[in-house]
Tab-separated table of C-alpha atoms and ligand atoms in Angstrom:
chain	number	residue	atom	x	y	z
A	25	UNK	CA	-10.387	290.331	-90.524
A	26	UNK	CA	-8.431	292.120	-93.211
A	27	UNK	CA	-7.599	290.347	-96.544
A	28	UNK	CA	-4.616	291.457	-98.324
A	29	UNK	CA	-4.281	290.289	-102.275
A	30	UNK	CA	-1.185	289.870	-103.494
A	31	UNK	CA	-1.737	288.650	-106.650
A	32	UNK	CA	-2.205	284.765	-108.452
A	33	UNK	CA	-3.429	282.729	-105.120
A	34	UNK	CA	-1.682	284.501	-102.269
A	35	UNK	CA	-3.182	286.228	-99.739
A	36	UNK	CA	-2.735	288.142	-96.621
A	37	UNK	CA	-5.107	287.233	-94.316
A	38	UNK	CA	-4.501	289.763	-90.538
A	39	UNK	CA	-6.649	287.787	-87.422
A	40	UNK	CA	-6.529	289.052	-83.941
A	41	UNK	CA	-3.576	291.174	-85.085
A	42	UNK	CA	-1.720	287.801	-86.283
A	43	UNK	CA	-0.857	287.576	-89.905
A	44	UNK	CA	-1.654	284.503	-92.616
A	45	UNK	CA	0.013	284.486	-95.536
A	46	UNK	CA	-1.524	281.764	-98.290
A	47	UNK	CA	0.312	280.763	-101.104
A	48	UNK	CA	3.257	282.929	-101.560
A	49	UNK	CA	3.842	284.082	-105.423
A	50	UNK	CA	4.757	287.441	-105.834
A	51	UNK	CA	8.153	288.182	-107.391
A	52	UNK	CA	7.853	286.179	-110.410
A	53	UNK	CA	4.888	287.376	-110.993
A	54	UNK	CA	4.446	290.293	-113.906
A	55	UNK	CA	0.991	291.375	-112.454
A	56	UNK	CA	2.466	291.686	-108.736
A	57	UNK	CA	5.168	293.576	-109.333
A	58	UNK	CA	3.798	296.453	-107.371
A	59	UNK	CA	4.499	294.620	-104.306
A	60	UNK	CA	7.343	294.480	-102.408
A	61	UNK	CA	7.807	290.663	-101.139
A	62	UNK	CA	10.133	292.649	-98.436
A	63	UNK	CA	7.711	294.041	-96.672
A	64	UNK	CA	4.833	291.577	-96.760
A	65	UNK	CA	4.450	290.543	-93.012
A	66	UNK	CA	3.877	286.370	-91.984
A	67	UNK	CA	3.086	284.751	-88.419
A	68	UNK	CA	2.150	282.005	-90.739
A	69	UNK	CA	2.756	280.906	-93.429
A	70	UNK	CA	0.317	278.161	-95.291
A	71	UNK	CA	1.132	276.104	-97.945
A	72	UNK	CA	-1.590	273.988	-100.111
A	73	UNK	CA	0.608	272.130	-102.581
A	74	UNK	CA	4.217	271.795	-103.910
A	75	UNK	CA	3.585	273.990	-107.411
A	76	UNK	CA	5.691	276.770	-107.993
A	77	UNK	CA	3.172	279.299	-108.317
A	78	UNK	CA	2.360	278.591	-104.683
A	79	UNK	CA	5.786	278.513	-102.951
A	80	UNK	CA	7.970	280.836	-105.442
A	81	UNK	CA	8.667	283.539	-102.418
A	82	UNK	CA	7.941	280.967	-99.432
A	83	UNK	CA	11.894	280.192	-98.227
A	84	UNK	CA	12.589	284.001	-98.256
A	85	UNK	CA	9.593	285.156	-96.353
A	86	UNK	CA	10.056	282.120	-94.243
A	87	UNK	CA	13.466	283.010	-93.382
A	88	UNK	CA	12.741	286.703	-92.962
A	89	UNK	CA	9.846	286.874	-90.332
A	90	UNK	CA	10.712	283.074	-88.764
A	91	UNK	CA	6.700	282.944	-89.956
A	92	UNK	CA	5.429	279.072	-88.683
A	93	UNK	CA	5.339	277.062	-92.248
A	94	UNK	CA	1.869	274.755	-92.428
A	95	UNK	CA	1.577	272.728	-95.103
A	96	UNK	CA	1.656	268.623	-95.887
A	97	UNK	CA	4.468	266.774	-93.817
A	98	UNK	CA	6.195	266.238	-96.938
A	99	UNK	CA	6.331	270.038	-97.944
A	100	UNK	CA	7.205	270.937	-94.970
A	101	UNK	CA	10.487	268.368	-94.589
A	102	UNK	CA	11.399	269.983	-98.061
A	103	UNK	CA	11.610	273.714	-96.704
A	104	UNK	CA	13.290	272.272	-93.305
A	105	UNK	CA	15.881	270.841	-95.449
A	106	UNK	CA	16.046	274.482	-96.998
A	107	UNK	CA	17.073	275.821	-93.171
A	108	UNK	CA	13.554	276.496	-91.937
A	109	UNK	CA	13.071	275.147	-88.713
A	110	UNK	CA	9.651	276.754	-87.526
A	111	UNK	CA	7.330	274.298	-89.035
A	112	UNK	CA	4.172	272.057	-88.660
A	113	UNK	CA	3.674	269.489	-91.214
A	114	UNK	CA	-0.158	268.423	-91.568
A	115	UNK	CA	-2.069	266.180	-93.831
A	116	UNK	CA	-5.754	266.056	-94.917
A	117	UNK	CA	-8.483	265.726	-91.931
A	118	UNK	CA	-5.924	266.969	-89.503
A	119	UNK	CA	-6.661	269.967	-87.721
A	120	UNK	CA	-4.572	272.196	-85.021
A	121	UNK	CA	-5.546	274.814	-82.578
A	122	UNK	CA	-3.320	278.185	-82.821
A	123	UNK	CA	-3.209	281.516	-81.078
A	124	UNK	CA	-5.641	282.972	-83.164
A	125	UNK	CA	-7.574	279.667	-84.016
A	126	UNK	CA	-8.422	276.533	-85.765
A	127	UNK	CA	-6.572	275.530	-88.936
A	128	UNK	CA	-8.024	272.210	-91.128
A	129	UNK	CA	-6.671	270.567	-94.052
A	130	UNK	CA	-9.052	269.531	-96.461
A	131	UNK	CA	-8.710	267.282	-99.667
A	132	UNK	CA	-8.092	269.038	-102.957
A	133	UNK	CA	-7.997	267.612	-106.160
A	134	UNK	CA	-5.050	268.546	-107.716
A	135	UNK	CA	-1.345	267.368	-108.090
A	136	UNK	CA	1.358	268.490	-105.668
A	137	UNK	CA	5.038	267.974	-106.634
A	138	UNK	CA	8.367	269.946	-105.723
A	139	UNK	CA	10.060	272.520	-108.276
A	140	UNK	CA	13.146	270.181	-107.937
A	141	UNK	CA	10.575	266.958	-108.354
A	142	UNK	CA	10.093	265.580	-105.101
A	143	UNK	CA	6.801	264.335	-103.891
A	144	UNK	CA	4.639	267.261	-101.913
A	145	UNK	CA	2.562	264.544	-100.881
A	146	UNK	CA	-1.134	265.375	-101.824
A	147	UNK	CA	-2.365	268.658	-102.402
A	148	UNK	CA	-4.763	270.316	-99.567
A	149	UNK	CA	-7.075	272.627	-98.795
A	150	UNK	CA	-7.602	274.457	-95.758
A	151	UNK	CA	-10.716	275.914	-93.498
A	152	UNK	CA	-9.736	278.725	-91.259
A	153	UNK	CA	-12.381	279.168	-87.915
A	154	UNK	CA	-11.378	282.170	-85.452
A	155	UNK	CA	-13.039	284.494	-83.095
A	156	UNK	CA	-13.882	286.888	-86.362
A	157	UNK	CA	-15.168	284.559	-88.578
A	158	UNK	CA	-14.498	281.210	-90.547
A	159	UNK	CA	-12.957	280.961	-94.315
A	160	UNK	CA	-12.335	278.499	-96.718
A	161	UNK	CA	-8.970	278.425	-98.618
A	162	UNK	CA	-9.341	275.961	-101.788
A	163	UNK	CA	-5.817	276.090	-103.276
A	164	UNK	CA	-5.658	274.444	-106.801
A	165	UNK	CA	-8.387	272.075	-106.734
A	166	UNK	CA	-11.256	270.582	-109.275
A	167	UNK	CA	-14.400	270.763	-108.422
A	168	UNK	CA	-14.886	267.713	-106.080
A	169	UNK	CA	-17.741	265.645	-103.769
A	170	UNK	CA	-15.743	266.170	-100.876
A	171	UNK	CA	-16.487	269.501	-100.917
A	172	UNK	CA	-19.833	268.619	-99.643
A	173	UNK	CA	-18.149	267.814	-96.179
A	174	UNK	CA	-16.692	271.299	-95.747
A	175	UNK	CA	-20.582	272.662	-96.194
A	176	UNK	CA	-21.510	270.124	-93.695
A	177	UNK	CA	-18.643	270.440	-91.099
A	178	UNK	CA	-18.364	274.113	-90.648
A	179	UNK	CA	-20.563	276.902	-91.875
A	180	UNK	CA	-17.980	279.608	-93.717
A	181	UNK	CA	-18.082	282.891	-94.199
A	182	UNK	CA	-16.476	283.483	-96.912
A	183	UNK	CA	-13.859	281.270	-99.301
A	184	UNK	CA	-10.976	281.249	-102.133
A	185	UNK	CA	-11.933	279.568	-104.653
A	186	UNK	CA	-9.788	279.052	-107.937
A	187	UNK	CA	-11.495	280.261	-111.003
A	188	UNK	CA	-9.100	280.517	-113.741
A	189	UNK	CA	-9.729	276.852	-115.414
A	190	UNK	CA	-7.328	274.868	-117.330
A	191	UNK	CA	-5.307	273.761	-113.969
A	192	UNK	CA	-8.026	273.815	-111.707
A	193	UNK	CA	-11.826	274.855	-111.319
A	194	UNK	CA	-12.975	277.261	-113.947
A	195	UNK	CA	-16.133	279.582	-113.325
A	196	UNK	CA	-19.386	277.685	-113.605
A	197	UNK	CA	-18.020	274.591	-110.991
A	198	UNK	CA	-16.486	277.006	-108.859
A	199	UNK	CA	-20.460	278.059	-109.128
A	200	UNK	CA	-21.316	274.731	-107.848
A	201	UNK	CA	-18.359	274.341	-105.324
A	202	UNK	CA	-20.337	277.176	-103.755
A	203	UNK	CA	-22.738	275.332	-103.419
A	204	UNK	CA	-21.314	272.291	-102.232
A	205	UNK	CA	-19.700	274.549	-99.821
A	206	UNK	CA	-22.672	276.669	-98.835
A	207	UNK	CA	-21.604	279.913	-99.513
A	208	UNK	CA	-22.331	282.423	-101.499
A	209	UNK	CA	-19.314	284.796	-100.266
A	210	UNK	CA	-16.567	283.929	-102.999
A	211	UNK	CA	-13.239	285.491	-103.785
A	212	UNK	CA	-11.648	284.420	-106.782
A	213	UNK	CA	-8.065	282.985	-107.520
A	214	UNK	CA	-5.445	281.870	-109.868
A	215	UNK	CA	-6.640	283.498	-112.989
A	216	UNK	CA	-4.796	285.902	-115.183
A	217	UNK	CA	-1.683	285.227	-114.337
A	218	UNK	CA	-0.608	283.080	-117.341
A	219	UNK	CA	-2.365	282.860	-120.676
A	220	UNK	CA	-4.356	279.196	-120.094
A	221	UNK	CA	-6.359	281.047	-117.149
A	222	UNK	CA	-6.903	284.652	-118.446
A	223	UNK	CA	-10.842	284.889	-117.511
A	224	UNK	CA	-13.482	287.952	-118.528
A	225	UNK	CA	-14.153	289.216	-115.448
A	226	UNK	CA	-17.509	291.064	-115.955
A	227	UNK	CA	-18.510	287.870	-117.351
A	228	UNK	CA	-17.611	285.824	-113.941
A	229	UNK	CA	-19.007	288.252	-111.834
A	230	UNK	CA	-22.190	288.223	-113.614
A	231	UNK	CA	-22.287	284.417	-114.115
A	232	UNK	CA	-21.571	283.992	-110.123
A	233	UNK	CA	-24.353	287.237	-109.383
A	234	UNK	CA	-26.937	284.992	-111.597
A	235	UNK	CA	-26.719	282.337	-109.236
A	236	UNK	CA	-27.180	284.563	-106.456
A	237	UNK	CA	-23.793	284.749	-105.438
A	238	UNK	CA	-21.144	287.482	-105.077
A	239	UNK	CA	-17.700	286.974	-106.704
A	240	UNK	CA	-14.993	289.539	-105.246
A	241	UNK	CA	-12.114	289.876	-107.746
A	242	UNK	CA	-9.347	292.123	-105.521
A	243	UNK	CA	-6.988	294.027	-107.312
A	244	UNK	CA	-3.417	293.077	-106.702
A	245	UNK	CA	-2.194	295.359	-104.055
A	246	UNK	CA	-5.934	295.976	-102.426
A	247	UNK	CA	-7.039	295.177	-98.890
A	248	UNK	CA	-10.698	293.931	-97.599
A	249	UNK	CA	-12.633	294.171	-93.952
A	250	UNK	CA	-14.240	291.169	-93.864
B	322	NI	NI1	-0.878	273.666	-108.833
B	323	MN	MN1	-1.304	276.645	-109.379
């Protein structure tokens, strides 16, 4: 598995050759501008909630590589309204078998409205399980009980978690998420991009390594073997 970072709470993720794209915010944001949304490849494309720092570059890359767009049924009926007609619209508990495996939506506890203000229906999660591995993708979420479930339905590898605070999780619950969760593989998310969620980063990665875990804070641009 190779895991692309492009910046805020998008990722790349490449499986058996096929590529995930999470999240897609990269040309408005300042910190990502080293990355050219042209080039950044989708077989699908997956969508936790309605925000736009989540969806920002979604419709072009959409459009561009005819990428399948996974997200809540009411997301999904937004962007199809929008021209894009590869879809599958989900909601939480659901799962789906694809070419290169299982996708689940999972509750996250968030808020999950259009930029125009149309419902997005309720924010999700989602746990990835494939032939190389298993990952959890949190999206914007607080620190929640029903976390518990993911740690009991499917071991993961690794998982996204947000870390920034102020709109979601900050540092010490994303701690415990982990261990709701258990794992102790975390990559951080949605921090730094705006002033509420600028986070000290040596001071995160020590917090998480005192609990015995390992936070992974990519640099924009980077790529990881997982
Ligand atoms: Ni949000
Ligand atoms: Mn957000």
């Amino acid at each position: 598995m190779n895991i692309t970072y492009y910046g805020h709470s998008c990722f790349g993720v490449e499986i058996n050759g096929k590529h995930l794209l999470f999240d897609p915010f990269i040309s408005p944001n300042e910190l990502a501008k080293g990355i050219n949304v042209n080039t950044v490849p989708a077989d699908y494309i997956l969508i936790s909630h309605g925000h736009g720092d989540h969806i920002a570059d979604a419709e072009n890359i959409a459009k561009r590589t005819n990428a399948k767009l996974i997200s809540s049924a009411e997301i999904v009926s937004w962007f199809e309204k929008k021209g894009i007609e590869n879809t599958r619209g989900m909601n939480i508990g659901g799962k789906i078998k694809l070419d290169f495996g299982n996708v689940k939506c999972v509750v996250a506890q968030h808020s999950s409205s259009m930029p125009d203000g149309s419902s997005g229906g309720n924010p999700m999660g989602f746990v990835i399980e494939s032939g190389e591995g298993n990952f959890y993708y949190a999206g914007d979420t607080a620190l929640t009980y029903d976390m518990k479930l993911i740690g009991d339905y499917r071991s993961v590898d690794f998982a996204f978690l947000p870390i920034g605070d102020n709109y979601t999780m900050g540092i010490d619950n994303a701690i415990i998420a982990s261990d709701f969760i258990k794992c102790n593989d975390i990559i951080g998310m949605h921090y730094d991009t705006f002033g509420y969620i600028m986070i000290d980063h040596q001071e995160a990665i020590s917090k998480f390594d005192r609990s015995g875990k390992k936070l992974t804070l990519m640099e924009i641009g980077s790529t990881l073997k997982k």
